[in-house]
Coordinates of C-alpha atoms in Angstrom, one line a residue:
M240 CA 14.5 80.4 81.9
A241 CA 14.2 77.9 84.7
S242 CA 12.3 74.7 84.0
N243 CA 9.7 73.3 86.4
H244 CA 12.3 70.8 87.7
S245 CA 14.8 73.6 88.6
Q246 CA 12.0 75.6 90.3
K247 CA 11.1 72.6 92.5
V248 CA 14.7 72.1 93.4
E249 CA 15.1 75.8 94.4
A250 CA 11.9 75.7 96.5
I251 CA 13.2 72.7 98.3
A252 CA 16.5 74.5 98.9
D253 CA 14.7 77.6 100.3
H254 CA 12.9 75.5 102.8
A255 CA 15.9 73.7 104.0
D256 CA 17.2 74.1 107.5
A257 CA 18.2 77.8 107.9
D258 CA 21.1 76.8 110.1
N259 CA 22.5 74.6 107.4
D260 CA 23.8 77.3 105.0
S261 CA 26.1 75.0 103.2
S262 CA 23.1 72.8 102.2
H263 CA 21.4 75.9 100.9
V264 CA 24.4 76.9 98.9
N265 CA 24.8 73.4 97.5
A266 CA 21.2 73.3 96.4
K267 CA 21.5 76.6 94.7
S268 CA 24.6 75.5 92.9
I269 CA 22.9 72.3 91.7
V270 CA 19.9 74.4 90.5
L271 CA 22.1 76.8 88.6
S272 CA 24.1 74.0 87.1
N273 CA 21.0 72.2 86.0
E274 CA 19.6 75.4 84.5
A275 CA 22.8 76.0 82.5
K276 CA 22.7 72.5 81.2
V277 CA 19.1 72.9 80.2
E278 CA 19.8 76.2 78.4
Q279 CA 22.8 74.7 76.6
A280 CA 20.7 71.7 75.5
N281 CA 17.9 74.0 74.2
A282 CA 20.5 76.2 72.3
H283 CA 22.0 73.1 70.7
S284 CA 18.6 71.8 69.8
L285 CA 17.8 75.1 68.1
I286 CA 21.1 75.2 66.2
N287 CA 21.1 71.5 65.2
P288 CA 17.5 70.3 64.9
K289 CA 17.1 66.6 64.6
K290 CA 16.7 65.3 61.1
E291 CA 14.0 62.8 60.5
I292 CA 14.5 60.0 58.0
T293 CA 11.8 60.0 55.5
F294 CA 10.9 57.4 52.8
T295 CA 9.4 58.3 49.5
V296 CA 7.2 55.7 48.0
G297 CA 8.1 55.3 44.3
T298 CA 9.4 52.9 41.7
N299 CA 12.6 51.0 41.7
D300 CA 14.3 51.9 38.4
I301 CA 16.7 48.9 38.5
A302 CA 13.9 46.4 39.2
E303 CA 11.7 48.0 36.5
A304 CA 14.5 47.9 33.9
A305 CA 15.1 44.2 34.8
H306 CA 11.4 43.5 34.3
Q307 CA 11.5 45.2 30.9
I308 CA 14.6 43.3 29.8
A309 CA 13.0 40.0 30.9
D310 CA 9.8 40.9 28.9
Q311 CA 11.9 41.8 25.8
K312 CA 13.8 38.5 26.0
A313 CA 10.6 36.5 26.4
A314 CA 9.0 38.3 23.4
A315 CA 12.1 37.7 21.3
A316 CA 12.2 34.0 22.3
K317 CA 8.5 33.6 21.4
A318 CA 9.0 35.3 18.1
A319 CA 12.0 33.1 17.3
E320 CA 10.0 30.0 18.3
E321 CA 7.1 31.1 16.0
Q322 CA 9.5 31.8 13.2
A323 CA 11.1 28.4 13.7
A324 CA 7.7 26.7 13.7
A325 CA 6.7 28.5 10.5
E326 CA 10.0 27.6 8.8
K327 CA 9.5 24.0 9.9
A328 CA 6.0 23.9 8.5
A329 CA 7.1 25.4 5.2
A330 CA 9.9 22.9 4.9
E331 CA 7.5 20.0 5.6
Q332 CA 5.0 21.3 3.1
A333 CA 7.8 21.7 0.4
A334 CA 9.0 18.2 1.2
A335 CA 5.5 16.8 0.9
E336 CA 5.0 18.6 -2.4
Q337 CA 8.3 17.3 -3.8
A338 CA 7.5 13.8 -2.6
A339 CA 4.1 14.0 -4.3
A340 CA 5.7 15.3 -7.6
E341 CA 8.3 12.5 -7.5
K342 CA 5.6 9.9 -6.9
A343 CA 3.5 11.3 -9.7
Q344 CA 6.5 11.2 -12.0
Q345 CA 7.3 7.6 -11.0
E346 CA 3.7 6.6 -11.6
A347 CA 3.8 8.2 -15.0
Q348 CA 7.0 6.5 -15.9
Q349 CA 5.7 3.2 -14.6
A350 CA 2.5 3.7 -16.7
A351 CA 4.6 4.4 -19.8
Q352 CA 6.7 1.4 -19.2
N353 CA 3.6 -0.8 -18.7
A354 CA 2.1 0.6 -21.9
A355 CA 5.3 -0.1 -23.8
A356 CA 5.5 -3.6 -22.3
A357 CA 1.9 -4.3 -23.2
S358 CA 2.5 -2.9 -26.7
A359 CA 5.6 -5.1 -27.1
A360 CA 3.7 -8.1 -25.8
S361 CA 0.9 -7.5 -28.2
A362 CA 3.3 -7.1 -31.1
A363 CA 5.1 -10.2 -30.1
S364 CA 1.8 -12.1 -29.8
A365 CA 0.7 -10.8 -33.3
S366 CA 4.1 -11.8 -34.7
S367 CA 3.9 -15.2 -33.1
S368 CA 0.4 -15.7 -34.4
A369 CA 1.4 -14.7 -37.9
A370 CA 4.4 -16.9 -37.6
T371 CA 2.2 -19.8 -36.4
T372 CA -0.2 -19.1 -39.3
A373 CA 2.6 -19.0 -41.8
S374 CA 4.1 -22.2 -40.3
T375 CA 0.8 -24.0 -40.5
E376 CA -0.1 -22.6 -43.9
T377 CA 0.4 -25.1 -46.7
T378 CA 0.9 -23.9 -50.2
T379 CA 1.5 -25.4 -53.6
N380 CA 3.8 -23.4 -55.9
K381 CA 2.3 -23.0 -59.4
G382 CA 5.2 -21.1 -60.9
T383 CA 5.6 -17.7 -62.3
F384 CA 2.6 -15.8 -63.8
K385 CA 2.1 -12.5 -65.5
L386 CA -0.1 -10.0 -63.7
S387 CA -2.4 -7.5 -65.2
F388 CA -4.8 -5.3 -63.4
Y389 CA -8.4 -4.1 -63.8
D390 CA -10.8 -2.0 -61.7
P391 CA -14.1 -3.8 -61.1
S392 CA -16.0 -0.6 -60.5
V393 CA -15.0 0.7 -64.0
L394 CA -16.4 -2.5 -65.5
E395 CA -19.5 -2.1 -63.3
S396 CA -18.7 -5.4 -61.6
G397 CA -19.9 -6.1 -58.1
L398 CA -17.2 -8.7 -57.4
G399 CA -15.0 -6.2 -55.3
Y400 CA -11.3 -5.9 -55.0
G401 CA -10.5 -9.1 -53.2
G402 CA -10.6 -11.3 -56.2
V403 CA -8.6 -12.2 -59.3
A404 CA -9.7 -13.5 -62.8
A405 CA -7.9 -16.6 -63.9
N406 CA -8.1 -19.5 -66.3
L407 CA -10.6 -21.6 -64.6
S408 CA -9.0 -24.8 -65.9
V409 CA -5.9 -23.9 -64.0
F410 CA -7.4 -22.2 -60.9
P411 CA -11.1 -23.0 -60.4
K412 CA -13.3 -20.4 -58.8
G413 CA -12.8 -20.2 -55.0
T414 CA -9.1 -21.1 -55.2
R415 CA -7.1 -19.0 -52.8
L416 CA -3.9 -17.7 -54.2
K417 CA -0.7 -16.3 -52.6
I418 CA 0.9 -13.9 -55.0
T419 CA 4.5 -12.9 -54.3
L420 CA 6.0 -10.0 -56.2
S421 CA 9.7 -9.7 -57.0
D422 CA 10.1 -7.0 -54.3
G423 CA 8.7 -9.4 -51.6
T424 CA 5.2 -7.9 -51.5
V425 CA 2.6 -10.6 -50.9
W426 CA -1.1 -10.4 -51.9
Y427 CA -3.8 -12.9 -51.1
R428 CA -6.6 -13.2 -53.7
T429 CA -9.4 -15.6 -54.4
V430 CA -10.3 -16.6 -57.9
N431 CA -13.8 -15.3 -58.6
D432 CA -13.9 -14.5 -62.3
T433 CA -12.4 -15.3 -65.6
G434 CA -11.8 -13.3 -68.8
S435 CA -11.5 -13.6 -72.5
F436 CA -7.7 -13.7 -72.2
A437 CA -7.9 -16.8 -70.0
A438 CA -8.2 -19.3 -72.9
G439 CA -5.1 -18.1 -74.6
N440 CA -3.1 -17.0 -71.5
P441 CA -3.4 -19.7 -68.8
N442 CA -0.3 -18.3 -67.0
Q443 CA -1.7 -14.9 -66.5
L444 CA -3.8 -13.4 -63.7
D445 CA -6.0 -10.3 -63.9
V446 CA -5.9 -8.8 -60.4
A447 CA -8.7 -6.6 -59.2
M448 CA -7.4 -3.2 -57.9
P449 CA -8.6 0.4 -57.8
N450 CA -7.1 2.4 -60.7
S451 CA -5.4 4.7 -58.2
Q452 CA -3.3 1.8 -56.9
I453 CA -2.5 0.0 -60.1
P454 CA 1.3 -0.1 -60.6
S455 CA 2.5 2.2 -63.3
A456 CA 4.3 -0.7 -65.1
G457 CA 1.0 -2.1 -66.0
V458 CA 2.2 -5.7 -66.2
L459 CA 4.2 -7.5 -63.6
T460 CA 5.4 -11.0 -62.9
A461 CA 4.9 -12.9 -59.6
T462 CA 5.2 -16.3 -58.1
V463 CA 1.8 -17.8 -57.5
E464 CA 1.0 -20.4 -54.9
V465 CA -2.2 -22.2 -54.1
V466 CA -3.1 -21.9 -50.4
G467 CA -4.7 -24.8 -48.6

């Protein structure tokens, strides 16, 4: 089928100079040639239609995977950071508790040492005071005396247990005596009574003492000194 262009060419050729046959023939040849080319082009177009390049809007799998990996790494890093912070806090708390326990132990030890030192100082002071008293104490040795014992409460006496009955011509009332037993035991007594034995036994003392504490031997010997 001739196109509009070929039809126009053929009409031009038909109106050409009738005397010029060669021009007419040439025109016809050109028209036929053009028609053949057009038909060939149309046939090629039908056999091989042009393919259009289309783009489908969608997701980029590689980019999406990269984003997911990055998110996972960030989450893992954050979790590791939080765990490290928690471990650090726990370690600091444990260290603080250990330091507090050590400090409390040191304070307790120091308090015990201070108490021991105070006790030792007190004992030393008492010992020094006793030594000073002993060193300043003046006594007069009166020799060895027999000791007998009585319980004032049994005799219904109100003189108490701090006294001793003696021969008043040897030890007047109010005399303070230091009585030293053979085993080193020392008693201090004050003469506050006498007894029927005193006239015939000037070297004997009757020591006031509860029955429960009276020595089983009954009669002892001791060195007697006058204090003061």
